[in-house]
Short mmCIF file of C-alpha atoms in Angstrom, two decimals:
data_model
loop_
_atom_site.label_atom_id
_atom_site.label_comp_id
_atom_site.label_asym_id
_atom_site.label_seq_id
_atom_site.Cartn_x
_atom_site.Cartn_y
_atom_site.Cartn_z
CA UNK S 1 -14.69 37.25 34.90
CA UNK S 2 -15.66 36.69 38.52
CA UNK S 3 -18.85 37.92 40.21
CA UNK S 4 -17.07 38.95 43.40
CA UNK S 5 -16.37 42.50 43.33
CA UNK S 6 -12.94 43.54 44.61
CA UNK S 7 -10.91 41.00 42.03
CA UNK S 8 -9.37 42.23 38.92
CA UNK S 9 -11.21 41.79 35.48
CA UNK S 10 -8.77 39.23 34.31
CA UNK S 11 -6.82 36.69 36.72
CA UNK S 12 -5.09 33.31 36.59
CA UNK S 13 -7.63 31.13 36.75
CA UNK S 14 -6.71 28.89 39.85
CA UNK S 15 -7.39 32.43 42.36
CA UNK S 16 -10.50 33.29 43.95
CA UNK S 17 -9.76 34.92 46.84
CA UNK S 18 -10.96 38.78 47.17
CA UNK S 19 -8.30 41.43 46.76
CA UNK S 20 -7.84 43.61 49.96
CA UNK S 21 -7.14 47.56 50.52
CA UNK S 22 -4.27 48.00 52.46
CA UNK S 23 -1.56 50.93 52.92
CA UNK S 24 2.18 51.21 51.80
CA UNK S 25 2.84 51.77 55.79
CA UNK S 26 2.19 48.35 55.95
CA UNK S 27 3.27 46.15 52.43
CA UNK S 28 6.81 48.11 52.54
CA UNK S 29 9.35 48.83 54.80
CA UNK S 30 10.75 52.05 54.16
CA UNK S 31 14.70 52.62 54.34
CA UNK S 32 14.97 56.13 53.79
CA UNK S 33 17.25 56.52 56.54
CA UNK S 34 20.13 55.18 54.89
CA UNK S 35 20.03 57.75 52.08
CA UNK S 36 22.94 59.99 51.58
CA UNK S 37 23.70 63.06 49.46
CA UNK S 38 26.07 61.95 46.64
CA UNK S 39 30.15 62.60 47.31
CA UNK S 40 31.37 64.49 43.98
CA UNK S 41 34.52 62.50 44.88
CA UNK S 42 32.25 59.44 44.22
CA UNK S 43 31.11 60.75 41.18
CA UNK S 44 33.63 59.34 38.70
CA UNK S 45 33.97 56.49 36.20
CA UNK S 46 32.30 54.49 38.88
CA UNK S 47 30.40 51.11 38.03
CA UNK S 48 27.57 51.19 40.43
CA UNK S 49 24.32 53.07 39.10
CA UNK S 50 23.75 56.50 41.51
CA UNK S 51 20.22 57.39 41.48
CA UNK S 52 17.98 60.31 42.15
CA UNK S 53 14.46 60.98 41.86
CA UNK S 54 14.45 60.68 38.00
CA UNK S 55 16.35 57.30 37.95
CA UNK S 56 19.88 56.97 36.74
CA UNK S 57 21.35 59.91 37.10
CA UNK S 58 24.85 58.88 37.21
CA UNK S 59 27.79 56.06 38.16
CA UNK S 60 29.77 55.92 41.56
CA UNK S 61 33.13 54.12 42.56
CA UNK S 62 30.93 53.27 45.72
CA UNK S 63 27.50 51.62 47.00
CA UNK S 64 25.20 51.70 49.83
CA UNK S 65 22.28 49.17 48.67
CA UNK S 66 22.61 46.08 47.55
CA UNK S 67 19.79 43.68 46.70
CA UNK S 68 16.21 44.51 44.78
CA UNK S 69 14.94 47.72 46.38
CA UNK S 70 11.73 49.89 45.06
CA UNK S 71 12.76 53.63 44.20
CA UNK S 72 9.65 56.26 44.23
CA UNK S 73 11.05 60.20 43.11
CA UNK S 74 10.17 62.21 46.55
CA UNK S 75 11.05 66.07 44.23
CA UNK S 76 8.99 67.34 41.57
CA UNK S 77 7.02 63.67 41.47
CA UNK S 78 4.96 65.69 39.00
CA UNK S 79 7.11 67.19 36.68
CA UNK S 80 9.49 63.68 36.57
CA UNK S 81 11.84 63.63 33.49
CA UNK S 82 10.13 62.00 30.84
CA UNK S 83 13.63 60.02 29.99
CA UNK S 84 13.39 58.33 33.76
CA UNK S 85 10.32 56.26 35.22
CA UNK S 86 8.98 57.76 38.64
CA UNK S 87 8.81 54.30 40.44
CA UNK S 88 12.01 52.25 39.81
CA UNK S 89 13.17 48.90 40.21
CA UNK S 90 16.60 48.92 41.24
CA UNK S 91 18.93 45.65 41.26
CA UNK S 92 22.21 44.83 42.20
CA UNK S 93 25.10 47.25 43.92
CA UNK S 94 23.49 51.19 44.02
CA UNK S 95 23.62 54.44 45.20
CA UNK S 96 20.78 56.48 46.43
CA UNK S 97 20.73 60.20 47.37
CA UNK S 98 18.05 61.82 49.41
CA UNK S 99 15.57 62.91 46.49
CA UNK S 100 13.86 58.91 46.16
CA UNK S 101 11.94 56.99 48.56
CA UNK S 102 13.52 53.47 49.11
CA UNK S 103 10.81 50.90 49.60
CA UNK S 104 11.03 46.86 50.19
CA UNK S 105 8.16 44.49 50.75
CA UNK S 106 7.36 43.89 54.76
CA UNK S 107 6.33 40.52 53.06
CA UNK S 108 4.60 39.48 49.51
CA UNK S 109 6.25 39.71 46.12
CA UNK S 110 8.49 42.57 45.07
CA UNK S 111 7.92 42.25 41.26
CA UNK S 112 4.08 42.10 42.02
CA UNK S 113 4.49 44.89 44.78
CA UNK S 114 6.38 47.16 42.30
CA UNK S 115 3.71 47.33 39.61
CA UNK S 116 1.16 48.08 42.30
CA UNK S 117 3.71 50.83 42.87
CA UNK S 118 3.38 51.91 39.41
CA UNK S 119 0.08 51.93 38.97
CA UNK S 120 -0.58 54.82 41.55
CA UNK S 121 -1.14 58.34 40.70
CA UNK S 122 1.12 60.28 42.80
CA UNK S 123 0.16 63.84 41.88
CA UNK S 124 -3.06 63.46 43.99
CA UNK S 125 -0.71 63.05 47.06
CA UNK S 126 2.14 65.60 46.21
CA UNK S 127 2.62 68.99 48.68
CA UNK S 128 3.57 72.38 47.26
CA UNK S 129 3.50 73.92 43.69
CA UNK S 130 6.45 75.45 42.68
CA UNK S 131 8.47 72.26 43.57
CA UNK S 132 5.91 69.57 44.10
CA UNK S 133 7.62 67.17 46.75
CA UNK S 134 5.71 63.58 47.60
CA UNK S 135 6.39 63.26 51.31
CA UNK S 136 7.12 59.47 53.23
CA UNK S 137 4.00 60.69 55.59
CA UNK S 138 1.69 61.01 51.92
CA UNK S 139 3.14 57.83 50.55
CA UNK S 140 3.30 55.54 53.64
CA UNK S 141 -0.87 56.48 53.85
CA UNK S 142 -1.30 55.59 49.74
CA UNK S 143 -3.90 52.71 49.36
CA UNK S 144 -3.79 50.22 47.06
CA UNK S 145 -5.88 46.91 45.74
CA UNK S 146 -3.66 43.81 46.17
CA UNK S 147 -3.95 40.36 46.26
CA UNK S 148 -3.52 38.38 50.25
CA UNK S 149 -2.00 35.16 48.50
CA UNK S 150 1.82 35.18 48.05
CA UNK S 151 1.21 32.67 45.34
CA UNK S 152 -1.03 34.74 43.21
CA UNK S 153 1.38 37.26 43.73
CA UNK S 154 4.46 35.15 42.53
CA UNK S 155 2.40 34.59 39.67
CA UNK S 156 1.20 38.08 38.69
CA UNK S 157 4.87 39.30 39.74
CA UNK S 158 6.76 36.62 37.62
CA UNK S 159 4.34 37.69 34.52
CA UNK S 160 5.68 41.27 34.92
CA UNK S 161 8.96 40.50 35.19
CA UNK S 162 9.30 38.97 32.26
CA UNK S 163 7.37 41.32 30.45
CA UNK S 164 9.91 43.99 31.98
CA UNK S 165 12.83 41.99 30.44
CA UNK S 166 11.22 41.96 27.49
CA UNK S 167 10.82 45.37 27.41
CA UNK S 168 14.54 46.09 28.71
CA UNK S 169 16.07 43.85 26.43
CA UNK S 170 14.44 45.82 23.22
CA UNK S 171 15.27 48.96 24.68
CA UNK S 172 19.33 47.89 24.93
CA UNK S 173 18.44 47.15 21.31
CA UNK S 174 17.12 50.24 20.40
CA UNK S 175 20.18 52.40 22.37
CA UNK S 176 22.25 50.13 20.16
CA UNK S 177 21.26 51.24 17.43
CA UNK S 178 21.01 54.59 18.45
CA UNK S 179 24.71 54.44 18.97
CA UNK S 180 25.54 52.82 16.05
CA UNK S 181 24.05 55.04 13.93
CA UNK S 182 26.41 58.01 16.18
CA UNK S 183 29.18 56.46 14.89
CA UNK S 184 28.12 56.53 11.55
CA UNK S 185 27.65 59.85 11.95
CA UNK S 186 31.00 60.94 13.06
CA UNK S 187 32.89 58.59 10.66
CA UNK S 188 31.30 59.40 7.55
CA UNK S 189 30.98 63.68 8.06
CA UNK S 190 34.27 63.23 9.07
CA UNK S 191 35.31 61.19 5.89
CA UNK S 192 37.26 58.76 7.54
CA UNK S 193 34.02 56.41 5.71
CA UNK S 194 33.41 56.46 2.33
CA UNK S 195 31.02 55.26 0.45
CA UNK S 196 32.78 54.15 -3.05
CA UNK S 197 31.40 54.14 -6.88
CA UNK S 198 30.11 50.55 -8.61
CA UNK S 199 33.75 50.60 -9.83
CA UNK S 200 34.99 50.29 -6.44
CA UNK S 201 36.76 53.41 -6.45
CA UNK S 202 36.14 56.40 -4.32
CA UNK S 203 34.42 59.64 -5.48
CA UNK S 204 36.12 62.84 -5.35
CA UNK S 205 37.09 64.92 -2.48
CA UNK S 206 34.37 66.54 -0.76
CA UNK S 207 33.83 70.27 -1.82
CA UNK S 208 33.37 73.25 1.73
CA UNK S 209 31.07 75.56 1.05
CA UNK S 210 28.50 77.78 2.82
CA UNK S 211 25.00 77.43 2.96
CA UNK S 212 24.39 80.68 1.41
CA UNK S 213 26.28 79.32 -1.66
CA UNK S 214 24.41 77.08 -2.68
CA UNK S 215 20.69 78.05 -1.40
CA UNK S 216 18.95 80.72 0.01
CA UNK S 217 18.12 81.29 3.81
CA UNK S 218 14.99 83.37 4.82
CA UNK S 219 12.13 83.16 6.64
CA UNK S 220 8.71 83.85 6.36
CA UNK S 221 5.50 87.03 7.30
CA UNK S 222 4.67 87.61 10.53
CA UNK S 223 1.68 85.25 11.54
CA UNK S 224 0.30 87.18 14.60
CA UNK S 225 -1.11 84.96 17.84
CA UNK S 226 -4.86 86.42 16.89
CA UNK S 227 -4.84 84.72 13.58
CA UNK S 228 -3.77 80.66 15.39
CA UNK S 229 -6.49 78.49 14.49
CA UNK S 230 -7.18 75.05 15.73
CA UNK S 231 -7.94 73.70 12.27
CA UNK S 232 -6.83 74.59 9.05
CA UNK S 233 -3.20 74.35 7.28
CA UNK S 234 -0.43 72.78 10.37
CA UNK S 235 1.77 75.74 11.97
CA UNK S 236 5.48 75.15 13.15
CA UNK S 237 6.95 76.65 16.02
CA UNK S 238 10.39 75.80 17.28
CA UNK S 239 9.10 73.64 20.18
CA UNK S 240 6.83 71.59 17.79
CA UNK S 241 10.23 70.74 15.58
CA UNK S 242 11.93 69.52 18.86
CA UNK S 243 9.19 67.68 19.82
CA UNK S 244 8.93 66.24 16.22
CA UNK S 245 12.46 65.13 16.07
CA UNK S 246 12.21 63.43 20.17
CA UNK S 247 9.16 61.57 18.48
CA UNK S 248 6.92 63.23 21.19
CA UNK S 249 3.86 64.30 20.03
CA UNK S 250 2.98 67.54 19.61
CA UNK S 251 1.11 69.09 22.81
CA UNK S 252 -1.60 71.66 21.32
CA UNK S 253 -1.06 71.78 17.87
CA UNK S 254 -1.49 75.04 15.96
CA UNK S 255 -2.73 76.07 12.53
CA UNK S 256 -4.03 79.23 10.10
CA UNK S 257 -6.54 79.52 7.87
CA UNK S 258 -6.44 78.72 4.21
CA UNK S 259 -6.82 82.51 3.13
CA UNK S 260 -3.78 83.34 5.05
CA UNK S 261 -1.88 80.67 3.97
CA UNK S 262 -2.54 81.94 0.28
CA UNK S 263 -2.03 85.51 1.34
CA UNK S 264 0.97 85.01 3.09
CA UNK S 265 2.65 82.48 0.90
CA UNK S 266 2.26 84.70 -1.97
CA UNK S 267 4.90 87.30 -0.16
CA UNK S 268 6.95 84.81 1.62
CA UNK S 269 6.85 82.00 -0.66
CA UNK S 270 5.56 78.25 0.42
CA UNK S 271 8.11 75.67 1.70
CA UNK S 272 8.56 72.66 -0.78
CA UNK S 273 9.90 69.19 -0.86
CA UNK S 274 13.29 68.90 0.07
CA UNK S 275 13.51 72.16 1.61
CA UNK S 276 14.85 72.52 5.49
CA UNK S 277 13.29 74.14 8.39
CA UNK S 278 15.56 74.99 11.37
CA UNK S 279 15.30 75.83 14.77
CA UNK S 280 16.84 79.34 15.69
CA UNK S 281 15.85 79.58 19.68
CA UNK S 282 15.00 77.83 22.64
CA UNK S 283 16.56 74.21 21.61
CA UNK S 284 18.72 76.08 18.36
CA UNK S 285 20.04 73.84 15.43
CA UNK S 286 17.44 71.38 15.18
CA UNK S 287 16.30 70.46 11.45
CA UNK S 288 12.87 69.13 10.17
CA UNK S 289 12.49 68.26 6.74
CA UNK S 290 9.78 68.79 4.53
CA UNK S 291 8.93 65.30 2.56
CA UNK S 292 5.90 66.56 0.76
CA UNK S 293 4.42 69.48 -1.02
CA UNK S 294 1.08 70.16 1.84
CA UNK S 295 0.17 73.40 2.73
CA UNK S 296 2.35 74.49 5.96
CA UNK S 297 3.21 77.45 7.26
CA UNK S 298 5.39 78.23 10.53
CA UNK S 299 6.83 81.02 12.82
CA UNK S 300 8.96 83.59 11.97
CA UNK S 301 11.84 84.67 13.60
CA UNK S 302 11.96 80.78 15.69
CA UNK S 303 12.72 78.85 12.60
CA UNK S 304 15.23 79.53 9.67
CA UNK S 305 13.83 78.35 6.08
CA UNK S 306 16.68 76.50 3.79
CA UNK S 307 15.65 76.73 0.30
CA UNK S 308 16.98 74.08 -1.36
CA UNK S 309 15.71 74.06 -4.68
CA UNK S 310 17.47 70.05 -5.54
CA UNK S 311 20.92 72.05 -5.02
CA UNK S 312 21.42 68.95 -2.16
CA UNK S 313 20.18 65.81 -2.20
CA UNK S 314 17.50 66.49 0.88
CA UNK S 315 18.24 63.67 2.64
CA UNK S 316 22.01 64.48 3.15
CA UNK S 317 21.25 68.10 3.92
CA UNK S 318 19.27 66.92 6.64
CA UNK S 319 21.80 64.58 7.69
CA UNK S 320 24.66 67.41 7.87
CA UNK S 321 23.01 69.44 9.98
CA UNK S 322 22.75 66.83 12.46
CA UNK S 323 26.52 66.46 12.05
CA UNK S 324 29.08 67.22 15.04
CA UNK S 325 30.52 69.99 12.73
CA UNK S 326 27.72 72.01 12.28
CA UNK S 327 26.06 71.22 15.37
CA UNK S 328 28.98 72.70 16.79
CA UNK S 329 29.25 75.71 14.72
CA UNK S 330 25.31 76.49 15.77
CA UNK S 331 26.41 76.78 19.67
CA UNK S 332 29.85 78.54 18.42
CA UNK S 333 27.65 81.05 16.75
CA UNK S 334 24.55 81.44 19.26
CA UNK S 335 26.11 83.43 21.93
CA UNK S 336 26.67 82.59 25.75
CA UNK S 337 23.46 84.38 26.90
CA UNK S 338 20.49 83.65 28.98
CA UNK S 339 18.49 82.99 25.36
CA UNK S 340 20.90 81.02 22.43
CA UNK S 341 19.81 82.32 19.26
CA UNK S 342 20.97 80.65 15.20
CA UNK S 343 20.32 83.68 13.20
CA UNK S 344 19.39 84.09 9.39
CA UNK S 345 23.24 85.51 9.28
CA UNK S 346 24.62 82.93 10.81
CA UNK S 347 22.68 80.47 9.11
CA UNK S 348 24.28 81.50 6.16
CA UNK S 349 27.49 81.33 6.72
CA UNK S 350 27.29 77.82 7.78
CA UNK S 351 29.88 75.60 6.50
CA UNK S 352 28.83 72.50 4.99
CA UNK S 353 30.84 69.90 2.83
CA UNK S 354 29.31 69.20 -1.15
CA UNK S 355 30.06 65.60 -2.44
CA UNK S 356 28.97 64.70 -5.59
CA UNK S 357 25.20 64.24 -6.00
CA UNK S 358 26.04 60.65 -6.17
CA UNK S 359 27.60 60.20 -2.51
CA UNK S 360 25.16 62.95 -1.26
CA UNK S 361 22.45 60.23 -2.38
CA UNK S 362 24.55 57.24 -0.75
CA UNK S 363 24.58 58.95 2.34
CA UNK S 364 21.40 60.11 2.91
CA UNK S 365 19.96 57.08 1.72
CA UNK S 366 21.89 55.22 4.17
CA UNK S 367 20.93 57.57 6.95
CA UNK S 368 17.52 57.41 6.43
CA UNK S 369 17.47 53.28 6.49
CA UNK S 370 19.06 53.49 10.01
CA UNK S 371 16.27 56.01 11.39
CA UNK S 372 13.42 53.62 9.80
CA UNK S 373 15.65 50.61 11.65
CA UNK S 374 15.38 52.92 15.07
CA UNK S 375 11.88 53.91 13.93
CA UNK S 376 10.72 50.70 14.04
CA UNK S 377 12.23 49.30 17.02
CA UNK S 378 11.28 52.22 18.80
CA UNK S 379 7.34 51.60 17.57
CA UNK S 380 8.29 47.94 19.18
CA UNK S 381 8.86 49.49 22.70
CA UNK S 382 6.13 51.44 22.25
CA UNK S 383 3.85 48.49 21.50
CA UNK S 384 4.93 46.40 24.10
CA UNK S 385 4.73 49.28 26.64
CA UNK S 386 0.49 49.58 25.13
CA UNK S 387 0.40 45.61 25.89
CA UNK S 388 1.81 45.89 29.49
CA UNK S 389 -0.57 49.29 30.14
CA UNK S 390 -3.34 47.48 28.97
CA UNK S 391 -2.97 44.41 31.20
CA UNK S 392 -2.36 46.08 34.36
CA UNK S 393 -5.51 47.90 33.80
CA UNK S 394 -7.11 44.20 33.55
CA UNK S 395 -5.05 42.44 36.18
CA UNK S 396 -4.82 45.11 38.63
CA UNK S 397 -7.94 47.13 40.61
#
């Protein structure tokens, strides 16, 4: 740790130099002008990456850049998909359109330059509300912290990079999987896989039935909003199950209090191992299942309650309802409204395919090994994502 006061806590040691504050205006050379609004004609089974203010957003048979530029979102730099970084790196042959700020260093590093690019807060300098909008005036008067000395800056830059490609190479991984386990999916609901018996031999043809033959499909009483609680015994709303199953976590959680949880369960019943909880607006057909016996309650009327009593094994009734068949029966059956809605009705009448308990266990065994595979890689990422956070915080001011 030096005593001078504008350097970073942590450095390579062979620097000594103060950092300086200086302005994007004049690190970067902007090239907005050579944006262009995307040609739907371009828009095909192109090869070059087209990109917006959220990142990819799609391939083109065409390219206007070409080289390692810096991409900053210009629309809604606030409200950024979460799937898409708001500062980019782009390499190679690429499309822009006119919603991303195209940056390249006047001189220094652009590996080094780009995570001083990331590091900013952009929301302080956005305009508007409805559609927040970071304009080139805003950005080109940003100041940052950087190091004078290209060298330091090859170093720092080279550090990052590599950390990047660390990062990028265990996310291909990851979407690999991810894929993988797709197939899976479609080949084995589909039964063009099967799983076969110690003998080698297959097990009988699967049996079609509907959900309301072989459990039963309710809900649960009416929690009202007066009696939410920010303690007591967890409670489920639709959005918390879609956030549960993205492996976001769950923004404001709610919960009731232990007397209503008694009260209530004693009319309504209380969800039990094994049992499946499914979404029935806003993002419809998405199931959550419950592993364990703890108190937990959720809200009727947004989520569809699959007693299943052991009639499946749980894992493969999770599994099926994240099939293509009855994913597709959910949007069949939800309507073409403003508002898609999986009722307790339709819920019922779902089809879904019975092996024996045997291959049901197979199956959802299987499944569940791939999503601890993807569970783990993904906690990877995530871990290497901490790592880099927490040494820009050190190696940047």
């Amino acid at each position: 740790m030096t005593e001078q006061q504008n350097t970073p806590e942590l450095r390579f040691s062979e620097f000594k130099d103060e950092w300086k504050l200086a302005k994007f205006k004049d690190i970067f050379i902007f090239h907005n002008n050579l944006r262009k609004p995307i040609k739907e004609s371009l828009r095909v089974s192109g090869q070059y990456p087209y990109y917006g203010a959220t990142g990819i957003i799609d391939y083109v048979d065409d390219f206007i850049f070409d080289g390692n530029y810096i991409l900053i979102g210009e629309d809604g730099a606030n409200i950024i998909s979460r799937s898409a970084p708001l500062v980019y790196l782009a390499k190679g042959k690429f499309w822009v359109n006119n919603h991303a700020h195209i940056l390249t260093p006047s001189s220094g590093d652009i590996h080094y330059l780009y995570q001083v690019a990331e590091l900013v807060n952009y929301e302080k300098y956005n305009t508007g509300t409805a559609q927040p909008k970071l304009n080139i005036q805003n950005l080109k008067n940003i100041s940052v912290n950087i190091s004078m000395n290209l060298a330091e800056q090859e170093k720092i830059g080279e550090f990052f990079s590599k950390l990047d490609q660390q990062i990028e190479l265990e996310e291909k991984k990851l979407e690999l999987l991810e894929q993988q386990k797709k197939g899976y999916m479609q080949k084995i609901f589909s039964q063009e896989l099967r799983f076969k018996d110690e003998n080698r031999n297959e097990y009988p043809n699967w049996k079609k039935r509907k959900i309301q033959d072989l459990m039963e499909v309710t809900s649960v009483k009416r929690i009202h909003q007066s009696d939410w609680q920010t303690s007591g015994v967890p409670f489920l709303r639709a959005r918390d199950i879609v956030a549960y199953n993205k492996g976001d976590k769950i923004e404001e959680p709610l919960f009731i209090s232990n007397y209503k949880y008694n009260a209530y369960s004693k009319i309504s019943g209380k969800v039990e191992k094994g049992d499946l909880l499914v979404t029935g607006v806003g993002t419809i057909g998405v199931p959550f299942l419950i592993k364990d016996n703890k108190p937990l309650y959720f809200k009727d009327g947004n989520i569809i309650w699959l007693k299943n009593q052991k009639k499946l094994n749980e894992n493969f009734l999770f599994y099926s309802f994240l099939s293509t068949s009855i994913q597709n029966y959910i949007k069949r059956v939800a309507g073409v409204g403003t508002v898609g809605t999986f009722t307790i009705k339709n819920a019922k009448k779902t089809p879904i395919f019975e092996p024996i308990k045997e291959e049901q266990e197979k199956i959802g065994n299987f499944f569940d090994k791939v999503d601890n595979l993807i569970k783990r890689q993904s906690d990877k990422i995530e871990l290497l994502k901490q790592r880099k956070k927490g040494l820009l915080q050190k190696m940047f001011i």
